[in-house]
mmCIF file of C-alpha atoms in Angstrom:
data_model
loop_
_atom_site.group_PDB
_atom_site.id
_atom_site.type_symbol
_atom_site.label_atom_id
_atom_site.label_comp_id
_atom_site.label_asym_id
_atom_site.label_seq_id
_atom_site.Cartn_x
_atom_site.Cartn_y
_atom_site.Cartn_z
ATOM 1 C CA MET A 896 100.696 116.444 68.034
ATOM 2 C CA THR A 897 99.738 114.266 64.770
ATOM 3 C CA LEU A 898 100.421 111.180 64.640
ATOM 4 C CA THR A 899 100.880 108.241 61.956
ATOM 5 C CA LEU A 900 98.151 105.944 61.735
ATOM 6 C CA THR A 901 98.721 103.281 60.499
ATOM 7 C CA GLY A 902 95.673 100.888 61.571
ATOM 8 C CA CYS A 903 92.954 101.282 62.536
ATOM 9 C CA GLY A 904 89.747 99.346 64.426
ATOM 10 C CA SER A 905 90.409 96.927 66.878
ATOM 11 C CA GLY A 906 91.778 93.857 66.843
ATOM 12 C CA SER A 907 92.069 90.401 69.449
ATOM 13 C CA GLY A 908 95.698 88.364 69.183
ATOM 14 C CA SER A 909 96.397 84.958 69.508
ATOM 15 C CA ASP A 910 96.246 84.588 72.904
ATOM 16 C CA GLY A 911 92.976 86.849 73.215
ATOM 17 C CA GLU A 912 94.306 89.818 73.686
ATOM 18 C CA VAL A 913 92.208 92.607 72.681
ATOM 19 C CA THR A 914 93.519 96.260 71.480
ATOM 20 C CA LEU A 915 91.280 99.350 71.755
ATOM 21 C CA LYS A 916 91.694 102.481 69.142
ATOM 22 C CA LEU A 917 91.621 105.183 70.346
ATOM 23 C CA ILE A 918 91.873 108.284 67.869
ATOM 24 C CA ALA A 919 91.417 111.667 70.627
ATOM 25 C CA ALA A 920 91.932 114.963 69.998
ATOM 26 C CA ASP A 921 94.657 117.134 71.392
ATOM 27 C CA TYR A 922 93.648 119.420 74.668
ATOM 28 C CA GLY A 923 98.036 120.635 74.302
ATOM 29 C CA ASP A 924 99.231 123.347 73.504
ATOM 30 C CA SER A 925 102.666 122.657 72.829
ATOM 31 C CA ARG A 926 104.046 119.370 72.126
ATOM 32 C CA SER A 927 105.402 118.676 76.486
ATOM 33 C CA ASN A 928 102.107 119.031 77.248
ATOM 34 C CA GLY A 929 100.323 117.680 74.162
ATOM 35 C CA SER A 930 97.502 114.943 75.189
ATOM 36 C CA GLN A 931 99.384 112.538 73.999
ATOM 37 C CA HIS A 932 101.209 112.191 77.492
ATOM 38 C CA TYR A 933 98.174 111.963 79.216
ATOM 39 C CA TRP A 934 96.783 109.187 76.997
ATOM 40 C CA ASP A 935 99.700 107.452 76.769
ATOM 41 C CA GLN A 936 99.680 107.026 81.209
ATOM 42 C CA LEU A 937 96.303 106.649 81.338
ATOM 43 C CA ALA A 938 96.636 103.496 78.802
ATOM 44 C CA ARG A 939 99.587 102.293 80.891
ATOM 45 C CA ALA A 940 97.516 102.405 84.235
ATOM 46 C CA PHE A 941 95.233 100.415 82.632
ATOM 47 C CA GLU A 942 96.803 97.612 80.869
ATOM 48 C CA LYS A 943 98.956 96.754 83.719
ATOM 49 C CA LYS A 944 95.070 96.489 85.896
ATOM 50 C CA ASN A 945 94.177 94.619 82.964
ATOM 51 C CA PRO A 946 96.740 92.601 81.164
ATOM 52 C CA ASP A 947 94.054 91.089 78.258
ATOM 53 C CA ILE A 948 93.141 94.411 76.896
ATOM 54 C CA LYS A 949 95.140 97.044 75.364
ATOM 55 C CA ILE A 950 95.002 100.656 74.126
ATOM 56 C CA ASP A 951 95.778 102.098 71.393
ATOM 57 C CA VAL A 952 95.836 106.151 71.055
ATOM 58 C CA GLN A 953 96.743 108.120 68.021
ATOM 59 C CA VAL A 954 96.142 112.257 68.827
ATOM 60 C CA TYR A 955 95.416 114.867 66.570
ATOM 61 C CA SER A 956 94.713 118.197 66.357
ATOM 62 C CA TRP A 957 91.434 120.227 66.999
ATOM 63 C CA THR A 958 92.091 120.772 63.205
ATOM 64 C CA ASP A 959 92.803 116.798 62.020
ATOM 65 C CA VAL A 960 90.449 114.998 64.609
ATOM 66 C CA ASP A 961 87.300 115.392 63.812
ATOM 67 C CA LYS A 962 87.623 114.841 59.590
ATOM 68 C CA LYS A 963 90.004 112.074 60.341
ATOM 69 C CA VAL A 964 87.026 109.679 62.168
ATOM 70 C CA GLU A 965 84.813 110.813 59.826
ATOM 71 C CA ASN A 966 87.034 109.725 56.561
ATOM 72 C CA LEU A 967 88.155 106.137 59.027
ATOM 73 C CA VAL A 968 84.458 105.431 59.002
ATOM 74 C CA LYS A 969 83.693 105.962 55.599
ATOM 75 C CA ASP A 970 85.979 103.233 54.873
ATOM 76 C CA GLY A 971 84.552 100.676 56.958
ATOM 77 C CA HIS A 972 87.689 100.818 59.581
ATOM 78 C CA ALA A 973 85.849 102.907 62.727
ATOM 79 C CA PRO A 974 87.898 102.617 65.850
ATOM 80 C CA ASP A 975 85.988 101.533 68.730
ATOM 81 C CA LEU A 976 86.428 104.710 70.562
ATOM 82 C CA ALA A 977 86.663 108.318 69.358
ATOM 83 C CA GLN A 978 87.434 111.292 71.090
ATOM 84 C CA ILE A 979 85.960 114.364 69.307
ATOM 85 C CA GLY A 980 83.364 116.674 69.112
ATOM 86 C CA ALA A 981 80.532 115.972 67.886
ATOM 87 C CA TYR A 982 78.455 112.769 67.518
ATOM 88 C CA ALA A 983 75.120 112.666 66.959
ATOM 89 C CA ASP A 984 75.790 111.722 62.669
ATOM 90 C CA TYR A 985 76.876 108.794 64.085
ATOM 91 C CA ALA A 986 73.877 108.034 66.600
ATOM 92 C CA ALA A 987 72.023 108.451 64.014
ATOM 93 C CA LYS A 988 73.447 106.457 61.615
ATOM 94 C CA GLY A 989 73.422 103.300 64.014
ATOM 95 C CA LYS A 990 77.329 103.378 64.448
ATOM 96 C CA LEU A 991 77.362 103.745 68.181
ATOM 97 C CA TYR A 992 76.687 102.345 71.669
ATOM 98 C CA SER A 993 74.522 104.001 73.616
ATOM 99 C CA ALA A 994 76.497 104.860 77.093
ATOM 100 C CA ASP A 995 74.413 102.646 79.224
ATOM 101 C CA GLU A 996 75.002 99.452 76.976
ATOM 102 C CA LEU A 997 78.917 100.406 77.969
ATOM 103 C CA LEU A 998 78.912 101.854 81.475
ATOM 104 C CA SER A 999 78.583 100.789 84.896
ATOM 105 C CA ILE A 1000 75.401 102.213 86.303
ATOM 106 C CA PRO A 1001 77.838 104.404 88.649
ATOM 107 C CA THR A 1002 79.569 105.683 85.898
ATOM 108 C CA GLN A 1003 76.514 106.792 83.834
ATOM 109 C CA ALA A 1004 74.760 108.704 86.752
ATOM 110 C CA ASP A 1005 78.074 110.388 87.910
ATOM 111 C CA PHE A 1006 77.866 112.323 84.517
ATOM 112 C CA THR A 1007 77.062 116.357 85.080
ATOM 113 C CA THR A 1008 73.039 116.396 83.919
ATOM 114 C CA SER A 1009 74.088 119.366 81.860
ATOM 115 C CA LEU A 1010 76.145 117.420 79.736
ATOM 116 C CA ALA A 1011 74.273 114.168 79.708
ATOM 117 C CA GLU A 1012 71.508 115.441 78.143
ATOM 118 C CA ALA A 1013 73.694 117.606 75.933
ATOM 119 C CA GLY A 1014 75.136 113.914 74.879
ATOM 120 C CA GLU A 1015 71.585 113.067 74.202
ATOM 121 C CA TYR A 1016 70.496 112.057 70.547
ATOM 122 C CA HIS A 1017 66.143 111.163 70.615
ATOM 123 C CA ARG A 1018 66.756 110.714 74.350
ATOM 124 C CA VAL A 1019 69.142 108.893 74.517
ATOM 125 C CA GLN A 1020 73.194 109.139 75.305
ATOM 126 C CA TYR A 1021 75.634 108.613 72.861
ATOM 127 C CA GLY A 1022 77.704 111.121 73.611
ATOM 128 C CA MET A 1023 79.699 110.643 76.766
ATOM 129 C CA PRO A 1024 81.180 114.288 77.683
ATOM 130 C CA PHE A 1025 84.827 114.116 78.092
ATOM 131 C CA GLY A 1026 86.123 118.219 78.494
ATOM 132 C CA ALA A 1027 83.696 121.633 79.286
ATOM 133 C CA SER A 1028 83.765 124.664 79.311
ATOM 134 C CA THR A 1029 81.725 127.852 80.820
ATOM 135 C CA ARG A 1030 81.618 131.135 79.491
ATOM 136 C CA ARG A 1031 82.545 134.820 81.464
ATOM 137 C CA LEU A 1032 83.580 138.107 80.733
ATOM 138 C CA PHE A 1033 87.142 138.859 81.594
ATOM 139 C CA TYR A 1034 88.380 142.479 82.407
ATOM 140 C CA ASN A 1035 92.013 144.075 82.360
ATOM 141 C CA LYS A 1036 91.939 145.801 86.162
ATOM 142 C CA LYS A 1037 94.894 148.132 85.384
ATOM 143 C CA LEU A 1038 93.364 149.134 81.920
ATOM 144 C CA PHE A 1039 90.030 150.177 84.874
ATOM 145 C CA ALA A 1040 91.671 151.353 86.067
ATOM 146 C CA GLN A 1041 93.116 154.161 84.145
ATOM 147 C CA ALA A 1042 89.721 154.860 82.316
ATOM 148 C CA GLY A 1043 88.599 155.276 85.993
ATOM 149 C CA ILE A 1044 86.177 152.232 86.511
ATOM 150 C CA THR A 1045 85.883 150.697 89.929
ATOM 151 C CA ALA A 1046 83.471 147.786 89.009
ATOM 152 C CA PRO A 1047 83.205 145.001 86.187
ATOM 153 C CA PRO A 1048 80.074 145.432 84.319
ATOM 154 C CA GLN A 1049 77.024 143.765 85.087
ATOM 155 C CA SER A 1050 75.054 145.025 82.709
ATOM 156 C CA TRP A 1051 75.227 146.060 78.722
ATOM 157 C CA ASN A 1052 74.480 150.012 79.702
ATOM 158 C CA ASP A 1053 77.613 148.717 82.134
ATOM 159 C CA ILE A 1054 79.774 147.514 79.228
ATOM 160 C CA ALA A 1055 78.879 150.323 76.807
ATOM 161 C CA ARG A 1056 79.349 153.567 79.387
ATOM 162 C CA ASP A 1057 82.497 151.522 80.282
ATOM 163 C CA ALA A 1058 83.620 151.175 77.149
ATOM 164 C CA GLN A 1059 83.801 154.528 76.483
ATOM 165 C CA LEU A 1060 85.462 155.520 79.117
ATOM 166 C CA LEU A 1061 88.577 152.750 77.835
ATOM 167 C CA LYS A 1062 88.309 154.338 75.072
ATOM 168 C CA ALA A 1063 88.627 157.543 76.112
ATOM 169 C CA HIS A 1064 92.132 156.750 77.575
ATOM 170 C CA GLY A 1065 93.257 155.399 74.013
ATOM 171 C CA VAL A 1066 92.618 151.854 74.330
ATOM 172 C CA LYS A 1067 92.186 150.258 71.126
ATOM 173 C CA MET A 1068 89.988 147.222 71.538
ATOM 174 C CA PRO A 1069 87.059 148.591 74.144
ATOM 175 C CA PHE A 1070 85.416 145.061 73.635
ATOM 176 C CA ALA A 1071 87.034 142.707 71.801
ATOM 177 C CA LEU A 1072 83.606 141.443 69.969
ATOM 178 C CA PRO A 1073 85.013 138.295 67.548
ATOM 179 C CA LEU A 1074 82.821 137.329 64.868
ATOM 180 C CA GLY A 1075 85.437 136.220 62.759
ATOM 181 C CA PRO A 1076 85.144 132.850 61.128
ATOM 182 C CA GLU A 1077 87.395 130.716 63.835
ATOM 183 C CA GLU A 1078 84.069 130.926 66.365
ATOM 184 C CA THR A 1079 81.618 133.002 65.977
ATOM 185 C CA GLN A 1080 78.702 130.062 66.179
ATOM 186 C CA ALA A 1081 79.717 131.321 70.326
ATOM 187 C CA GLU A 1082 80.535 134.639 70.594
ATOM 188 C CA THR A 1083 76.997 134.727 69.156
ATOM 189 C CA LEU A 1084 75.319 132.038 71.347
ATOM 190 C CA MET A 1085 77.039 133.707 74.516
ATOM 191 C CA TRP A 1086 74.866 137.678 73.510
ATOM 192 C CA LEU A 1087 71.710 135.758 72.534
ATOM 193 C CA LEU A 1088 72.028 133.684 75.990
ATOM 194 C CA SER A 1089 72.569 137.006 77.482
ATOM 195 C CA GLY A 1090 69.490 139.261 75.593
ATOM 196 C CA GLY A 1091 67.370 135.770 77.283
ATOM 197 C CA GLY A 1092 67.536 134.292 74.253
ATOM 198 C CA GLY A 1093 69.440 131.361 72.274
ATOM 199 C CA TYR A 1094 69.303 128.644 69.562
ATOM 200 C CA THR A 1095 66.258 126.916 69.924
ATOM 201 C CA ASP A 1096 63.031 126.940 72.772
ATOM 202 C CA SER A 1097 62.978 125.037 75.202
ATOM 203 C CA ILE A 1098 61.613 121.826 72.919
ATOM 204 C CA GLY A 1099 64.925 122.269 70.886
ATOM 205 C CA LYS A 1100 62.776 123.784 68.172
ATOM 206 C CA TYR A 1101 65.391 126.374 65.972
ATOM 207 C CA ARG A 1102 64.182 130.079 67.454
ATOM 208 C CA ILE A 1103 67.390 131.978 64.903
ATOM 209 C CA ASP A 1104 65.487 134.955 64.739
ATOM 210 C CA SER A 1105 63.144 135.215 68.072
ATOM 211 C CA ARG A 1106 62.348 138.613 69.014
ATOM 212 C CA GLU A 1107 64.808 138.548 71.354
ATOM 213 C CA ASN A 1108 67.681 137.516 69.644
ATOM 214 C CA ILE A 1109 67.257 140.544 66.758
ATOM 215 C CA LYS A 1110 67.095 142.824 70.460
ATOM 216 C CA THR A 1111 70.289 141.525 70.889
ATOM 217 C CA PHE A 1112 72.230 142.230 67.580
ATOM 218 C CA ASN A 1113 70.717 145.458 67.138
ATOM 219 C CA TRP A 1114 71.925 146.502 70.189
ATOM 220 C CA LEU A 1115 75.569 144.962 68.976
ATOM 221 C CA LYS A 1116 75.471 146.723 66.089
ATOM 222 C CA ASP A 1117 73.802 150.338 67.022
ATOM 223 C CA ASP A 1118 75.303 150.538 70.611
ATOM 224 C CA LEU A 1119 78.547 148.462 70.188
ATOM 225 C CA VAL A 1120 80.080 148.262 66.587
ATOM 226 C CA GLY A 1121 78.891 151.606 65.855
ATOM 227 C CA LYS A 1122 80.132 153.932 68.146
ATOM 228 C CA GLY A 1123 83.442 152.756 67.319
ATOM 229 C CA LEU A 1124 83.433 150.383 71.212
ATOM 230 C CA THR A 1125 84.940 147.272 68.796
ATOM 231 C CA GLY A 1126 87.916 148.854 67.977
ATOM 232 C CA THR A 1127 88.117 147.164 64.792
ATOM 233 C CA ASP A 1128 85.445 145.268 62.677
ATOM 234 C CA PRO A 1129 83.685 142.622 63.930
ATOM 235 C CA ALA A 1130 83.588 140.066 61.234
ATOM 236 C CA LYS A 1131 87.521 139.943 60.819
ATOM 237 C CA LEU A 1132 88.472 139.424 64.740
ATOM 238 C CA ASN A 1133 89.015 136.067 65.246
ATOM 239 C CA ARG A 1134 89.235 134.572 69.128
ATOM 240 C CA GLU A 1135 92.642 133.016 68.920
ATOM 241 C CA ASP A 1136 93.517 136.769 67.453
ATOM 242 C CA ALA A 1137 91.715 138.620 69.936
ATOM 243 C CA PHE A 1138 92.701 136.217 73.357
ATOM 244 C CA GLN A 1139 95.963 137.413 71.639
ATOM 245 C CA ALA A 1140 95.073 141.691 71.860
ATOM 246 C CA PHE A 1141 93.609 140.298 75.756
ATOM 247 C CA THR A 1142 97.159 139.089 76.794
ATOM 248 C CA GLU A 1143 98.782 142.010 74.811
ATOM 249 C CA GLY A 1144 96.804 144.986 77.142
ATOM 250 C CA LYS A 1145 95.547 146.098 74.158
ATOM 251 C CA VAL A 1146 91.579 144.902 75.320
ATOM 252 C CA GLY A 1147 89.329 146.277 78.106
ATOM 253 C CA MET A 1148 86.923 143.119 77.710
ATOM 254 C CA LEU A 1149 85.581 140.098 75.840
ATOM 255 C CA ASN A 1150 84.302 136.841 76.580
ATOM 256 C CA GLY A 1151 86.476 134.082 77.100
ATOM 257 C CA HIS A 1152 87.168 130.379 78.698
ATOM 258 C CA PRO A 1153 89.083 129.365 81.076
ATOM 259 C CA THR A 1154 92.201 128.879 78.972
ATOM 260 C CA LEU A 1155 92.733 132.480 78.383
ATOM 261 C CA MET A 1156 93.224 132.729 82.156
ATOM 262 C CA LYS A 1157 97.040 130.774 81.807
ATOM 263 C CA GLN A 1158 96.881 133.054 78.606
ATOM 264 C CA ALA A 1159 97.121 136.351 80.109
ATOM 265 C CA GLU A 1160 98.925 135.104 83.737
ATOM 266 C CA ASP A 1161 102.487 133.843 81.237
ATOM 267 C CA LYS A 1162 101.829 137.452 80.141
ATOM 268 C CA GLY A 1163 101.752 139.043 83.744
ATOM 269 C CA ILE A 1164 97.819 141.164 82.763
ATOM 270 C CA ASP A 1165 96.251 141.470 86.044
ATOM 271 C CA TYR A 1166 92.656 140.450 84.576
ATOM 272 C CA GLY A 1167 89.153 139.637 86.736
ATOM 273 C CA THR A 1168 86.378 137.259 85.261
ATOM 274 C CA VAL A 1169 82.404 138.215 86.179
ATOM 275 C CA GLU A 1170 79.101 135.858 84.862
ATOM 276 C CA LEU A 1171 77.332 137.770 81.426
ATOM 277 C CA PRO A 1172 76.127 140.508 81.601
ATOM 278 C CA GLY A 1173 72.310 140.280 80.675
ATOM 279 C CA ILE A 1174 70.416 143.232 79.987
ATOM 280 C CA ASN A 1175 69.611 144.730 83.376
ATOM 281 C CA GLY A 1176 71.558 142.476 84.782
ATOM 282 C CA LYS A 1177 73.226 139.331 84.950
ATOM 283 C CA ALA A 1178 72.482 137.274 81.946
ATOM 284 C CA LYS A 1179 70.371 134.304 82.494
ATOM 285 C CA ALA A 1180 72.648 131.473 81.491
ATOM 286 C CA THR A 1181 76.447 131.137 80.037
ATOM 287 C CA MET A 1182 77.406 129.213 77.538
ATOM 288 C CA GLY A 1183 78.101 125.555 77.707
ATOM 289 C CA VAL A 1184 81.115 123.769 75.362
ATOM 290 C CA ALA A 1185 81.695 120.052 75.962
ATOM 291 C CA ASP A 1186 83.434 117.445 73.570
ATOM 292 C CA TRP A 1187 82.175 113.528 73.553
ATOM 293 C CA MET A 1188 83.945 109.815 74.314
ATOM 294 C CA MET A 1189 82.162 107.828 71.322
ATOM 295 C CA ALA A 1190 81.863 104.158 71.254
ATOM 296 C CA PHE A 1191 81.890 103.299 67.641
ATOM 297 C CA LYS A 1192 79.849 99.300 67.147
ATOM 298 C CA GLN A 1193 81.787 97.799 64.113
ATOM 299 C CA GLY A 1194 85.058 96.772 66.365
ATOM 300 C CA GLY A 1195 82.371 94.314 68.202
ATOM 301 C CA HIS A 1196 84.353 94.450 71.796
ATOM 302 C CA ARG A 1197 81.106 96.420 73.862
ATOM 303 C CA ALA A 1198 82.914 94.705 77.196
ATOM 304 C CA GLU A 1199 86.099 95.844 77.008
ATOM 305 C CA VAL A 1200 85.478 99.046 75.791
ATOM 306 C CA GLY A 1201 83.388 99.646 78.796
ATOM 307 C CA LYS A 1202 85.651 98.434 80.547
ATOM 308 C CA PHE A 1203 87.961 100.707 79.918
ATOM 309 C CA LEU A 1204 85.753 103.780 79.866
ATOM 310 C CA ASP A 1205 84.497 102.994 83.287
ATOM 311 C CA PHE A 1206 88.540 103.569 84.100
ATOM 312 C CA VAL A 1207 88.660 106.874 82.439
ATOM 313 C CA TYR A 1208 85.644 108.133 84.201
ATOM 314 C CA SER A 1209 87.106 107.657 87.874
ATOM 315 C CA ALA A 1210 87.056 111.255 89.455
ATOM 316 C CA LYS A 1211 90.626 110.756 89.991
ATOM 317 C CA ASN A 1212 91.464 110.555 85.902
ATOM 318 C CA VAL A 1213 88.683 113.146 85.808
ATOM 319 C CA GLU A 1214 90.119 115.320 87.747
ATOM 320 C CA GLU A 1215 93.880 115.344 86.772
ATOM 321 C CA PHE A 1216 92.269 115.503 83.276
ATOM 322 C CA SER A 1217 90.388 119.187 83.349
ATOM 323 C CA GLY A 1218 93.411 120.174 85.794
ATOM 324 C CA GLU A 1219 95.951 119.270 83.476
ATOM 325 C CA TYR A 1220 94.619 121.230 80.512
ATOM 326 C CA GLY A 1221 92.718 124.256 82.485
ATOM 327 C CA LEU A 1222 88.891 122.025 81.881
ATOM 328 C CA LEU A 1223 86.290 121.748 83.962
ATOM 329 C CA PRO A 1224 85.332 118.273 84.828
ATOM 330 C CA VAL A 1225 82.405 116.115 83.399
ATOM 331 C CA THR A 1226 80.779 113.731 85.972
ATOM 332 C CA THR A 1227 79.909 115.349 89.513
ATOM 333 C CA SER A 1228 81.887 114.067 92.022
ATOM 334 C CA ALA A 1229 85.229 115.089 90.123
ATOM 335 C CA SER A 1230 83.600 119.004 89.926
ATOM 336 C CA GLN A 1231 83.222 118.422 94.180
ATOM 337 C CA ALA A 1232 86.268 117.711 94.556
ATOM 338 C CA MET A 1233 87.402 119.773 92.607
ATOM 339 C CA LEU A 1234 85.834 122.662 94.665
ATOM 340 C CA ALA A 1235 87.638 121.694 97.726
ATOM 341 C CA ASP A 1236 90.879 122.180 96.306
ATOM 342 C CA ASP A 1237 92.492 126.331 96.540
ATOM 343 C CA LYS A 1238 94.287 124.627 93.898
ATOM 344 C CA TYR A 1239 91.862 124.497 91.241
ATOM 345 C CA SER A 1240 89.840 128.129 93.319
ATOM 346 C CA LYS A 1241 90.627 130.344 89.739
ATOM 347 C CA LEU A 1242 88.433 127.694 87.958
ATOM 348 C CA HIS A 1243 85.868 127.757 90.486
ATOM 349 C CA GLY A 1244 83.254 130.914 88.435
ATOM 350 C CA PHE A 1245 83.569 129.330 85.650
ATOM 351 C CA LEU A 1246 82.388 125.256 87.284
ATOM 352 C CA LYS A 1247 80.004 126.629 89.399
ATOM 353 C CA GLN A 1248 78.222 127.494 86.055
ATOM 354 C CA LEU A 1249 78.319 124.226 84.107
ATOM 355 C CA ALA A 1250 74.977 123.320 85.662
ATOM 356 C CA THR A 1251 73.330 125.865 84.513
ATOM 357 C CA ALA A 1252 75.197 126.470 81.193
ATOM 358 C CA GLU A 1253 73.284 126.360 78.223
ATOM 359 C CA PHE A 1254 75.384 124.253 74.628
ATOM 360 C CA TYR A 1255 75.327 124.063 71.324
ATOM 361 C CA PRO A 1256 72.602 122.000 69.596
ATOM 362 C CA ALA A 1257 74.652 118.967 69.248
ATOM 363 C CA ASN A 1258 71.642 116.295 69.239
ATOM 364 C CA LYS A 1259 71.301 117.618 65.809
ATOM 365 C CA THR A 1260 72.331 116.395 62.809
ATOM 366 C CA SER A 1261 71.478 120.446 60.989
ATOM 367 C CA TRP A 1262 73.627 121.720 63.576
ATOM 368 C CA PRO A 1263 77.794 121.834 61.763
ATOM 369 C CA MET A 1264 75.287 122.756 58.840
ATOM 370 C CA VAL A 1265 73.542 125.794 60.794
ATOM 371 C CA SER A 1266 77.056 126.159 63.463
ATOM 372 C CA LYS A 1267 79.060 126.990 59.307
ATOM 373 C CA THR A 1268 75.701 128.943 58.274
ATOM 374 C CA ILE A 1269 76.128 131.114 61.940
ATOM 375 C CA LYS A 1270 80.211 131.429 61.199
ATOM 376 C CA ALA A 1271 80.037 132.678 57.865
ATOM 377 C CA ARG A 1272 77.274 135.650 57.742
ATOM 378 C CA MET A 1273 77.240 136.883 61.329
ATOM 379 C CA GLY A 1274 79.700 139.477 61.776
ATOM 380 C CA ALA A 1275 77.960 141.188 58.693
ATOM 381 C CA ALA A 1276 75.435 141.247 60.732
ATOM 382 C CA VAL A 1277 76.894 143.522 62.766
ATOM 383 C CA GLY A 1278 78.851 145.661 60.683
ATOM 384 C CA PRO A 1279 77.446 149.274 58.603
ATOM 385 C CA ARG A 1280 74.859 147.588 56.143
ATOM 386 C CA GLY A 1281 74.359 145.123 58.195
ATOM 387 C CA ASN A 1282 70.487 144.410 58.808
ATOM 388 C CA PRO A 1283 70.432 141.812 62.019
ATOM 389 C CA ALA A 1284 66.831 140.203 61.358
ATOM 390 C CA GLY A 1285 67.029 139.566 57.708
ATOM 391 C CA VAL A 1286 70.529 137.471 58.966
ATOM 392 C CA LEU A 1287 68.985 135.661 61.572
ATOM 393 C CA THR A 1288 65.226 135.476 59.427
ATOM 394 C CA ASP A 1289 67.627 133.672 56.702
ATOM 395 C CA LEU A 1290 69.869 131.841 59.354
ATOM 396 C CA GLN A 1291 66.517 129.960 60.613
ATOM 397 C CA ASN A 1292 64.791 129.307 57.331
ATOM 398 C CA MET A 1293 67.578 127.187 56.117
ATOM 399 C CA ALA A 1294 68.018 125.903 60.261
ATOM 400 C CA ASP A 1295 64.668 124.879 59.250
ATOM 401 C CA THR A 1296 65.580 123.338 56.498
ATOM 402 C CA ALA A 1297 68.017 121.430 57.417
ATOM 403 C CA ASP A 1298 65.999 120.398 60.245
ATOM 404 C CA ASN A 1299 63.543 118.836 58.082
ATOM 405 C CA ALA A 1300 65.634 116.856 55.976
ATOM 406 C CA ALA A 1301 67.493 115.303 58.667
ATOM 407 C CA GLN A 1302 64.147 114.012 60.620
#
């Protein structure tokens, strides 16, 4: 739901009334459940309790929202609040309030620890988590039964064996591996984690060309793609298309996030989910993804912004938003409420993983460039002429250069 923005920056009316401008991303999959409805209801409820503060929300698609905020900031018309995909660039340029300048102590302390830490730039929290998700392996129960598979995979060997059985029974994509340009950085991180590696080490330095990461992509190239178990060229398969194929019953297994559950149920797919398999058992961690709320200093309404955010992050509001859009709560109080509610039982497996999930290095201003390059390169690395070690080494060198330039 993309609305036309007629003005930006906050303002004060003649009677002392303050209007806060918020640019937000759309989580809905149709006009009827677009995020504008959520924000309008939330804003009206807040204004009823705080008649001297008005909230003006404009919602944009994920395709447009980050660029919209970037252009507004560049033109000197930063919104008071933005709920988008990345915060580090703005924090590095001193444009954001820190979380402790805005939120009450109970509100800030309520953030899930792993998410709060992922929102830090130079050990100060500027990014306030808004929506979160983790990843699990999805499998088609009907296809598994037809292939004689009695239990979901727990290790890479299980994946390869099950994929061979699915292939033998005519499944078009035994394991869907979306390494196309849409979201390759996500699929890559899931596999790196399952192989005991990741994008960075324990102190936040890039380690893209680690021995573990090279081993992981060699296995994907030789034991999955090379044996025809992905059914299509991973470099040409986007996540959206992989999800679509799963909902059409053409995919045996794939890595997915909570939104895929509703998509599969709507198409009558009987599916199951398990923790990501690793080399010799469950992966050391799963991937977590968070979107971010941030507050710009330009408008100067720190107190009003803080009051609104305390309202936004109340347990009731966080739980309602997460439940509406199939996301995970970003606060401890809302997470506990969701875990205690059987209505959300299918999200419980994803939610229990959140505390130990590993996130993109979004606190690095170099990450957008690194992510863009991963999208462009990793799909070809597992192809017939691919060279995983060479690609990962090139990525490491590029990442180090970008990281050093950002210091």
